[in-house]
Every structure is written in C-alpha cells, then in structure tokens.
mmCIF file of N, CA and C in Angstrom:
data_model
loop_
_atom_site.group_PDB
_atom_site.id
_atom_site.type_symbol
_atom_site.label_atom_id
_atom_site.label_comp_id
_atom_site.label_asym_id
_atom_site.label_seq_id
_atom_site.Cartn_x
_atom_site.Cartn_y
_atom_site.Cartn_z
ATOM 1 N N UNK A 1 92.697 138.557 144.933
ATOM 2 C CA UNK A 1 92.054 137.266 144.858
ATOM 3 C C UNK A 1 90.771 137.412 144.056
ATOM 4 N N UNK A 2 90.438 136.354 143.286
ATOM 5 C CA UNK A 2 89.294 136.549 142.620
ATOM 6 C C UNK A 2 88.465 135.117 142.185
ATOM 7 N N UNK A 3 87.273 135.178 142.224
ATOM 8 C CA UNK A 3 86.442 133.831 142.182
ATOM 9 C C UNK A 3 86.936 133.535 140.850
ATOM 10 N N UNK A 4 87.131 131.860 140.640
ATOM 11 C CA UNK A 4 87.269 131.553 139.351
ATOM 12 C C UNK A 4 87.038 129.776 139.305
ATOM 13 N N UNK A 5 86.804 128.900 138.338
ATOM 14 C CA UNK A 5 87.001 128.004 137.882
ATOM 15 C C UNK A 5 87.299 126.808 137.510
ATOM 16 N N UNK A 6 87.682 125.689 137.608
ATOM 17 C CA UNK A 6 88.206 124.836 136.128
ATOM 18 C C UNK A 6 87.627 123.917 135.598
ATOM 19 N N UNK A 7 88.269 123.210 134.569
ATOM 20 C CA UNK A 7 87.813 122.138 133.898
ATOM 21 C C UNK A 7 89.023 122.009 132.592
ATOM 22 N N UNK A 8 88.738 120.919 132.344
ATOM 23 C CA UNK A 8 89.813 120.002 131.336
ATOM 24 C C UNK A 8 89.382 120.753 130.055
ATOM 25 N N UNK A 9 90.453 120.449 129.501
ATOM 26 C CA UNK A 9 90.765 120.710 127.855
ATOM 27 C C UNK A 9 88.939 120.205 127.087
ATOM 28 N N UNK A 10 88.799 119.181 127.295
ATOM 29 C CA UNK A 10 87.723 118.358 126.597
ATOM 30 C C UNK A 10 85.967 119.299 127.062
ATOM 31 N N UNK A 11 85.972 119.835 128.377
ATOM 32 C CA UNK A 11 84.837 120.433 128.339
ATOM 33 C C UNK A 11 85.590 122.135 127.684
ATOM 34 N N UNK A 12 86.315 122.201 128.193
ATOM 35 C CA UNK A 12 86.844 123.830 127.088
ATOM 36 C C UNK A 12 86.710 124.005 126.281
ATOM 37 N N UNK A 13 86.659 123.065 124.680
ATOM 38 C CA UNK A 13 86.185 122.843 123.672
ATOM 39 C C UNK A 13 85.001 123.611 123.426
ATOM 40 N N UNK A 14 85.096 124.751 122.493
ATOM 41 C CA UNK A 14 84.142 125.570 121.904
ATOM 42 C C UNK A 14 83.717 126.816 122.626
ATOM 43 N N UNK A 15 84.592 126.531 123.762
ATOM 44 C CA UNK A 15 84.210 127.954 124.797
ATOM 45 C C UNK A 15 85.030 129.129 124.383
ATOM 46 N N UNK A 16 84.250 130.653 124.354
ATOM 47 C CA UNK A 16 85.274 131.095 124.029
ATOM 48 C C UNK A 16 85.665 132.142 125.524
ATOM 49 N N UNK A 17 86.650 132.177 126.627
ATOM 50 C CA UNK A 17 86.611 132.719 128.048
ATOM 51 C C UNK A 17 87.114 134.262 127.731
ATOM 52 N N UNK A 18 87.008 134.837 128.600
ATOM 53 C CA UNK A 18 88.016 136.431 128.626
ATOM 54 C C UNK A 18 88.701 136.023 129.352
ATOM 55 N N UNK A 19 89.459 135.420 130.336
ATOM 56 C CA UNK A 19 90.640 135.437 131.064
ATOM 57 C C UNK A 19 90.826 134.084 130.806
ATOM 58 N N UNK A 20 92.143 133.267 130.707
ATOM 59 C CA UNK A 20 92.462 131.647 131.264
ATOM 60 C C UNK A 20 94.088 131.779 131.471
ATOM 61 N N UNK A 21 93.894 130.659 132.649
ATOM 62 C CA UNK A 21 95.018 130.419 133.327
ATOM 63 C C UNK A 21 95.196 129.086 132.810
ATOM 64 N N UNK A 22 96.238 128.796 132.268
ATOM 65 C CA UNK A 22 96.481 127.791 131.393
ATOM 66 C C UNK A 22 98.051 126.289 132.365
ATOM 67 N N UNK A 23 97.803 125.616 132.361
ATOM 68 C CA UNK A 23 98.451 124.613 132.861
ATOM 69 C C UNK A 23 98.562 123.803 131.884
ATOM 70 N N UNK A 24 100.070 123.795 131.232
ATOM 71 C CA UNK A 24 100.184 122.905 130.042
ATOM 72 C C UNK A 24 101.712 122.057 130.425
ATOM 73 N N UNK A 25 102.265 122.503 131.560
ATOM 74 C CA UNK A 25 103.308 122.234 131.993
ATOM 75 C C UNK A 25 103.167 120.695 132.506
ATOM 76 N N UNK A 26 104.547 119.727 131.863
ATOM 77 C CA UNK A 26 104.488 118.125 132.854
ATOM 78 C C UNK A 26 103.618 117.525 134.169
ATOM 79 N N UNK A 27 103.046 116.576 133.860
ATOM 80 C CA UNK A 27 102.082 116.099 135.136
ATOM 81 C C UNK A 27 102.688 114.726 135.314
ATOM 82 N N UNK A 28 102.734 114.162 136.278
ATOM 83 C CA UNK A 28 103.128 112.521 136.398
ATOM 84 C C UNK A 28 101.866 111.939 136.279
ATOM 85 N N UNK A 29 100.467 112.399 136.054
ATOM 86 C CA UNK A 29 99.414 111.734 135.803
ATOM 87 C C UNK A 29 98.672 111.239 134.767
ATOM 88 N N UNK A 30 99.226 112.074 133.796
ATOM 89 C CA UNK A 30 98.740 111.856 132.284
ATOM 90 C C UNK A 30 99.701 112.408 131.534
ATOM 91 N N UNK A 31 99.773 112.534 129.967
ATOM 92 C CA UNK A 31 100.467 113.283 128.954
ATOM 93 C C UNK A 31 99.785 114.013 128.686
ATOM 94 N N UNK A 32 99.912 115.171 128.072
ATOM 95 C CA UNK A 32 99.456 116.202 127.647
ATOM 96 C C UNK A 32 99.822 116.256 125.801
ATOM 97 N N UNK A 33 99.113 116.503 124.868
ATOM 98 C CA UNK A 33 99.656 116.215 123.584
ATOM 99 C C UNK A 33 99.492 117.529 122.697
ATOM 100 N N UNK A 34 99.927 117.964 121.923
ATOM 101 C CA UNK A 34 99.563 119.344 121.398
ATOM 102 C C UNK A 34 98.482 119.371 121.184
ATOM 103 N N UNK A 35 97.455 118.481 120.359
ATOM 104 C CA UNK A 35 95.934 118.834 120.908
ATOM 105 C C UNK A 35 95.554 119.281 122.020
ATOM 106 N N UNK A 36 95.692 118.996 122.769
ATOM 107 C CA UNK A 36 95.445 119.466 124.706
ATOM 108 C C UNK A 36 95.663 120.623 124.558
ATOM 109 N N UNK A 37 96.871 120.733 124.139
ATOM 110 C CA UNK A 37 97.659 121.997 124.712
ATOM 111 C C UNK A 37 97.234 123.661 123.722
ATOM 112 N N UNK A 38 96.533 122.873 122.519
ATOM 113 C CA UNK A 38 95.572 123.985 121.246
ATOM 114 C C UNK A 38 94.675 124.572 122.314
ATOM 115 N N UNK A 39 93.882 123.238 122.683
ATOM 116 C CA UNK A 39 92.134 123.724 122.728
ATOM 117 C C UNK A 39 92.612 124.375 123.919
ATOM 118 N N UNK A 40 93.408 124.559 124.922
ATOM 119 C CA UNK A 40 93.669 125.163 126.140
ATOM 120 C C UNK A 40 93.907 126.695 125.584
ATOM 121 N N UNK A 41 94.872 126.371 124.790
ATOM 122 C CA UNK A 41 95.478 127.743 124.468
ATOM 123 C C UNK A 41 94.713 129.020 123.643
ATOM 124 N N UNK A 42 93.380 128.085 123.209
ATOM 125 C CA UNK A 42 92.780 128.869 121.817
ATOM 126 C C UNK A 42 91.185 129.025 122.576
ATOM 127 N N UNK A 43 91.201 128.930 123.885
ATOM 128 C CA UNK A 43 89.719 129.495 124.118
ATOM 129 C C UNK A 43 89.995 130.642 124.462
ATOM 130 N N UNK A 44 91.330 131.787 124.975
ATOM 131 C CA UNK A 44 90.906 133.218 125.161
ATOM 132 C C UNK A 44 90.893 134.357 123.897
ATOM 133 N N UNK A 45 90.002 135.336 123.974
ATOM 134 C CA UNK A 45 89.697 135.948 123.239
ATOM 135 C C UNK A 45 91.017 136.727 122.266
ATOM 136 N N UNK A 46 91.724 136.744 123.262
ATOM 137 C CA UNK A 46 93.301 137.232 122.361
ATOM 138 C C UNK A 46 94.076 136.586 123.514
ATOM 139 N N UNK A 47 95.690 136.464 122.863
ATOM 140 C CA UNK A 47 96.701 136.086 123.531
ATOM 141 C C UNK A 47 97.114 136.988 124.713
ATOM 142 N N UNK A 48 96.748 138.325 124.944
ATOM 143 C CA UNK A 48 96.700 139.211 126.214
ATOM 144 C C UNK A 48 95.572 138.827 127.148
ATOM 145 N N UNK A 49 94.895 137.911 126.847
ATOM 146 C CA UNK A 49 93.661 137.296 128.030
ATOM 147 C C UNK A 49 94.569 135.822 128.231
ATOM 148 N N UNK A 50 95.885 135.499 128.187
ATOM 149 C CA UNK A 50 96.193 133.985 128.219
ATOM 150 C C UNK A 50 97.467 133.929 128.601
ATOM 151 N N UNK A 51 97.263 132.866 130.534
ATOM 152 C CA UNK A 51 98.430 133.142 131.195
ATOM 153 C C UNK A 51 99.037 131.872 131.311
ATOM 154 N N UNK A 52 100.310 131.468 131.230
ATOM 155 C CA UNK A 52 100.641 129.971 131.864
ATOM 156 C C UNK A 52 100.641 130.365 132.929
ATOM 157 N N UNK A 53 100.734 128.716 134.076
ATOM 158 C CA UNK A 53 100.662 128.898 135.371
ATOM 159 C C UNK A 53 102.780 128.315 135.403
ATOM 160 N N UNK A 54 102.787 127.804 134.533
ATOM 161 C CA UNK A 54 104.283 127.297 134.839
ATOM 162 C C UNK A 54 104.772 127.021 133.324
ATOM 163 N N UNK A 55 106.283 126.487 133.373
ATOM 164 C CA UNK A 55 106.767 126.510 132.309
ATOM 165 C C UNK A 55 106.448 125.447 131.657
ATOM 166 N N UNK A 56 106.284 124.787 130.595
ATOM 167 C CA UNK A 56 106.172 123.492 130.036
ATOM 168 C C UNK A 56 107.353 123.388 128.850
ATOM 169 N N UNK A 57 107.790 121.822 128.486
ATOM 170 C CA UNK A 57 108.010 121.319 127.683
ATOM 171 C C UNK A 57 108.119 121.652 126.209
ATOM 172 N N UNK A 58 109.617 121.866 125.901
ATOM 173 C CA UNK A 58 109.159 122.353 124.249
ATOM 174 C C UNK A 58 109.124 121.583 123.633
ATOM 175 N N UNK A 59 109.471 120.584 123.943
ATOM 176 C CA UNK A 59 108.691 119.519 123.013
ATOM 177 C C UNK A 59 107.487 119.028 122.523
ATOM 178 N N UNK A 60 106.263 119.946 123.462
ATOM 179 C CA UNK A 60 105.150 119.918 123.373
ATOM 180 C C UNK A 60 104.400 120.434 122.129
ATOM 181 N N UNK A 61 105.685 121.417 121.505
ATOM 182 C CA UNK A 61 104.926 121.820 119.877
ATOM 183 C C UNK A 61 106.199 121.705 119.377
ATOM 184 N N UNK A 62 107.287 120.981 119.673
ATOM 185 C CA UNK A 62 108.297 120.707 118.397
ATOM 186 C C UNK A 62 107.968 119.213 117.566
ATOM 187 N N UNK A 63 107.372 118.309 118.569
ATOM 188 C CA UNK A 63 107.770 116.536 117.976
ATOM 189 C C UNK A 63 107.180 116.291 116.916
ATOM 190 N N UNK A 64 107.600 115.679 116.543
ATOM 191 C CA UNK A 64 106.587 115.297 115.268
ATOM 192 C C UNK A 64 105.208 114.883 114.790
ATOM 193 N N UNK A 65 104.103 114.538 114.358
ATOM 194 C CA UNK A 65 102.820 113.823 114.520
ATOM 195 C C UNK A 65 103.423 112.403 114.661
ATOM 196 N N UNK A 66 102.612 111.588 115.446
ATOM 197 C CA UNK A 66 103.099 110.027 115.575
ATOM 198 C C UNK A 66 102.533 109.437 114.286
ATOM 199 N N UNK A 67 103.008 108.278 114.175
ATOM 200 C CA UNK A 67 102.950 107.361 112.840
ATOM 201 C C UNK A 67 101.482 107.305 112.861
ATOM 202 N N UNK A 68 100.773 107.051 113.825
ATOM 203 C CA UNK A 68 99.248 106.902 114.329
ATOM 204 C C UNK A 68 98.597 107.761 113.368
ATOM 205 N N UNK A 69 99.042 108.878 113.849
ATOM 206 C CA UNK A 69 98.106 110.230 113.564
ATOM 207 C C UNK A 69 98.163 110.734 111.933
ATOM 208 N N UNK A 70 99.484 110.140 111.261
ATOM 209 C CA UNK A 70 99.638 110.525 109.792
ATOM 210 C C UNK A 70 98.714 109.750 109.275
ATOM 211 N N UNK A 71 98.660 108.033 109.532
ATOM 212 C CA UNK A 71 97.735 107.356 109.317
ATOM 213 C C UNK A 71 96.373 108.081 108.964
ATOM 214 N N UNK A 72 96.033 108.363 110.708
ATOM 215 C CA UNK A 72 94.543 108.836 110.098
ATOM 216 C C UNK A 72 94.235 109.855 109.478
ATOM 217 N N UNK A 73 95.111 110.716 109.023
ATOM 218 C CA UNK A 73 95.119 111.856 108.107
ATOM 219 C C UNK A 73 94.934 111.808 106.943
ATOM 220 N N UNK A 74 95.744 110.172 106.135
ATOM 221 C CA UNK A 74 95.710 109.827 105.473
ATOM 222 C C UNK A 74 94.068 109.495 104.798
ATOM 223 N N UNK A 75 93.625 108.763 106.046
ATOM 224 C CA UNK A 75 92.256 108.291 106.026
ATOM 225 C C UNK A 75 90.910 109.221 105.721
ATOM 226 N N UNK A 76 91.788 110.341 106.295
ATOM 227 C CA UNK A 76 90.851 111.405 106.585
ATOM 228 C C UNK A 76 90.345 112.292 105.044
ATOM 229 N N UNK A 77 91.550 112.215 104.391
ATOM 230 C CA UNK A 77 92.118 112.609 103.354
ATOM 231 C C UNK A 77 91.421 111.697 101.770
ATOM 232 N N UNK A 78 91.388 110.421 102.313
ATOM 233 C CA UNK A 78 90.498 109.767 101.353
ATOM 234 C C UNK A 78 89.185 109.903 100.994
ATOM 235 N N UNK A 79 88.636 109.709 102.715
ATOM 236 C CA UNK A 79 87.163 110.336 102.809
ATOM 237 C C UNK A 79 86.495 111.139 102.279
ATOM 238 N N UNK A 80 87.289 112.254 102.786
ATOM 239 C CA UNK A 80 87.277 113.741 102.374
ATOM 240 C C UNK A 80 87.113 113.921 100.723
ATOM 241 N N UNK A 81 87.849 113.299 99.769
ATOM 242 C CA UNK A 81 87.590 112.770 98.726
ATOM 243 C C UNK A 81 86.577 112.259 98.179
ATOM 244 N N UNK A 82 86.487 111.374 98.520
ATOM 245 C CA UNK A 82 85.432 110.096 97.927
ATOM 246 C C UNK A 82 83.958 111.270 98.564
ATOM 247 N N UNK A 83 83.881 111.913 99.736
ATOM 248 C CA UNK A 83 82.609 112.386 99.833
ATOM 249 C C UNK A 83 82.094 113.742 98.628
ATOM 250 N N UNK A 84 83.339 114.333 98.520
ATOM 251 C CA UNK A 84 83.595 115.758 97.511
ATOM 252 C C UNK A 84 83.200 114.682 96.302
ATOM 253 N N UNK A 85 83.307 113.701 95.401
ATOM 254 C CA UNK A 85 83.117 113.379 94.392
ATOM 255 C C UNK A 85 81.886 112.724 94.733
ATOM 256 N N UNK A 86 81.621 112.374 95.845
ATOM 257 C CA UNK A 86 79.543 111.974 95.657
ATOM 258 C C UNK A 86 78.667 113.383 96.025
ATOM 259 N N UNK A 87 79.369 114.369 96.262
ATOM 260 C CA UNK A 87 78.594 115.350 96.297
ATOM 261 C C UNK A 87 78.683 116.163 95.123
ATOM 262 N N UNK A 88 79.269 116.029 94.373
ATOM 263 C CA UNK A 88 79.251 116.498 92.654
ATOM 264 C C UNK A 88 78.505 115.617 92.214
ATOM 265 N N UNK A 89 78.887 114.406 92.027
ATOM 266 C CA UNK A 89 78.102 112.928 91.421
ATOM 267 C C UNK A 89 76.288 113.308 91.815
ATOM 268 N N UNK A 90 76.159 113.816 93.131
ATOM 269 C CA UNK A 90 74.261 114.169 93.025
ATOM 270 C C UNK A 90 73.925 113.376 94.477
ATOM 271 N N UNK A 91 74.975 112.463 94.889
ATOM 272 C CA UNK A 91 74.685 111.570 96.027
ATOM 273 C C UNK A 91 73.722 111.899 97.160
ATOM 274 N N UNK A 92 74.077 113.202 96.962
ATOM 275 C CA UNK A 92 73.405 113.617 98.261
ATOM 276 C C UNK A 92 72.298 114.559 97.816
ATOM 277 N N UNK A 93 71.831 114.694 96.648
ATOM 278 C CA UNK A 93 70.911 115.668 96.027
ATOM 279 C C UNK A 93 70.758 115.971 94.605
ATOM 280 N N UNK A 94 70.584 116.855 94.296
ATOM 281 C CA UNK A 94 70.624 117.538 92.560
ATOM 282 C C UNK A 94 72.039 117.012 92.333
ATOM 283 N N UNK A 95 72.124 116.592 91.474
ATOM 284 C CA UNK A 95 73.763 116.851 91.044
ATOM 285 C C UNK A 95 74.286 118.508 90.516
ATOM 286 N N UNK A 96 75.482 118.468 91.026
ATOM 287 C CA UNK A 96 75.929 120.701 90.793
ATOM 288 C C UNK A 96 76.991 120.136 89.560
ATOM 289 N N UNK A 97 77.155 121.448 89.507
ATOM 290 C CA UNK A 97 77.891 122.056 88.055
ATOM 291 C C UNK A 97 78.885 121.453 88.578
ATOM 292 N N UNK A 98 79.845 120.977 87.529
ATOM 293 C CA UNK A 98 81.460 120.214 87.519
ATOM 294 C C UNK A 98 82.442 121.566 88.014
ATOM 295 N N UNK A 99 82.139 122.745 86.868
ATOM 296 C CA UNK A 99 82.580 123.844 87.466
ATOM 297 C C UNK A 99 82.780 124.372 88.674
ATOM 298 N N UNK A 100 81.839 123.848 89.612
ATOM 299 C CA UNK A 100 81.540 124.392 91.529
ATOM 300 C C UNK A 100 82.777 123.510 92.077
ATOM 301 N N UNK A 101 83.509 122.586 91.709
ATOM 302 C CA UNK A 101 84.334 121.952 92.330
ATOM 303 C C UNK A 101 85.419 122.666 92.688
ATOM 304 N N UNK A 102 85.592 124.018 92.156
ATOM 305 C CA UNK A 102 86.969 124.653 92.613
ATOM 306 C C UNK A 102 86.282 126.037 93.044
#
C-alpha cells in the first residue's frame, strides 16, 4: 500500500509525475476523448512509470477527428499564417530578412 493522489486530466496538464495510474477506460459519467486520454498518458516520465487501472476502448485512438475539430484546424491553420506573414511584414517589430522564413 502506498500514499498517493488524484486529479483530472485538466489539472495534469504540464505535470511531469514518476509513477501514474491511469483510468482511461468507459465511465457512464462523461466521455473521455483522445485529448483526455494524451495528457493522462504523457505526464509519466517514460512509458515504464505508466499503468492502466482497466481496459479501455479502442476506439479511443482509432476514430476519426470530428467534423468540429478539422474545422478548427483549419482555422488554426489560417491564423497561423496570416500571423507568420505579419511577423516578416515587421508587424510586430523590425521587419526580418525574407530569407528567415524557412
């Protein structure tokens, strides 16, 4: 037996643990979405510090991204753009060499 822990996916975020006991398996209380199931999986220091507590769902990293999520990728993707060409353009300072873009 040994003292230990928890907390949700959302405070786990940026932690990095030496041991986790991981619960990614079906709940009737919420969904769980492969985001969830990353930040759970990616706070121990290596995959030999990282245990499930039960089996889960393979569908949990087979399905596809939802229509939602391509969307905002899309969006994300524009941004991401338009900010890279005002930060050459000087927008945000000196303008840099055309060359620095790659």
């Amino acid at each position: 037996l040994s003292a230990a822990y928890a907390f949700t996916d959302f405070k786990a975020q940026g932690q990095t643990l030496e041991n986790i006991l991981v619960d990614i398996g079906k709940t009737c209380n919420f969904s769980l979405t492969p985001f969830n199931a990353y930040v759970a999986l990616s706070r121990g220091k290596s995959r030999g510090q990282i245990r499930l507590l039960r089996d889960f769902e393979d569908k949990l990293f087979t399905s596809p991204p939802s229509e939602d999520l391509l969307e905002e990728d899309k969006i994300l993707e524009v941004k991401a753009e338009r900010t890279k060409e005002d930060y050459f353009a000087g927008k945000y300072g000196p303008p840099h060499r055309a060359n620095a873009k790659e």
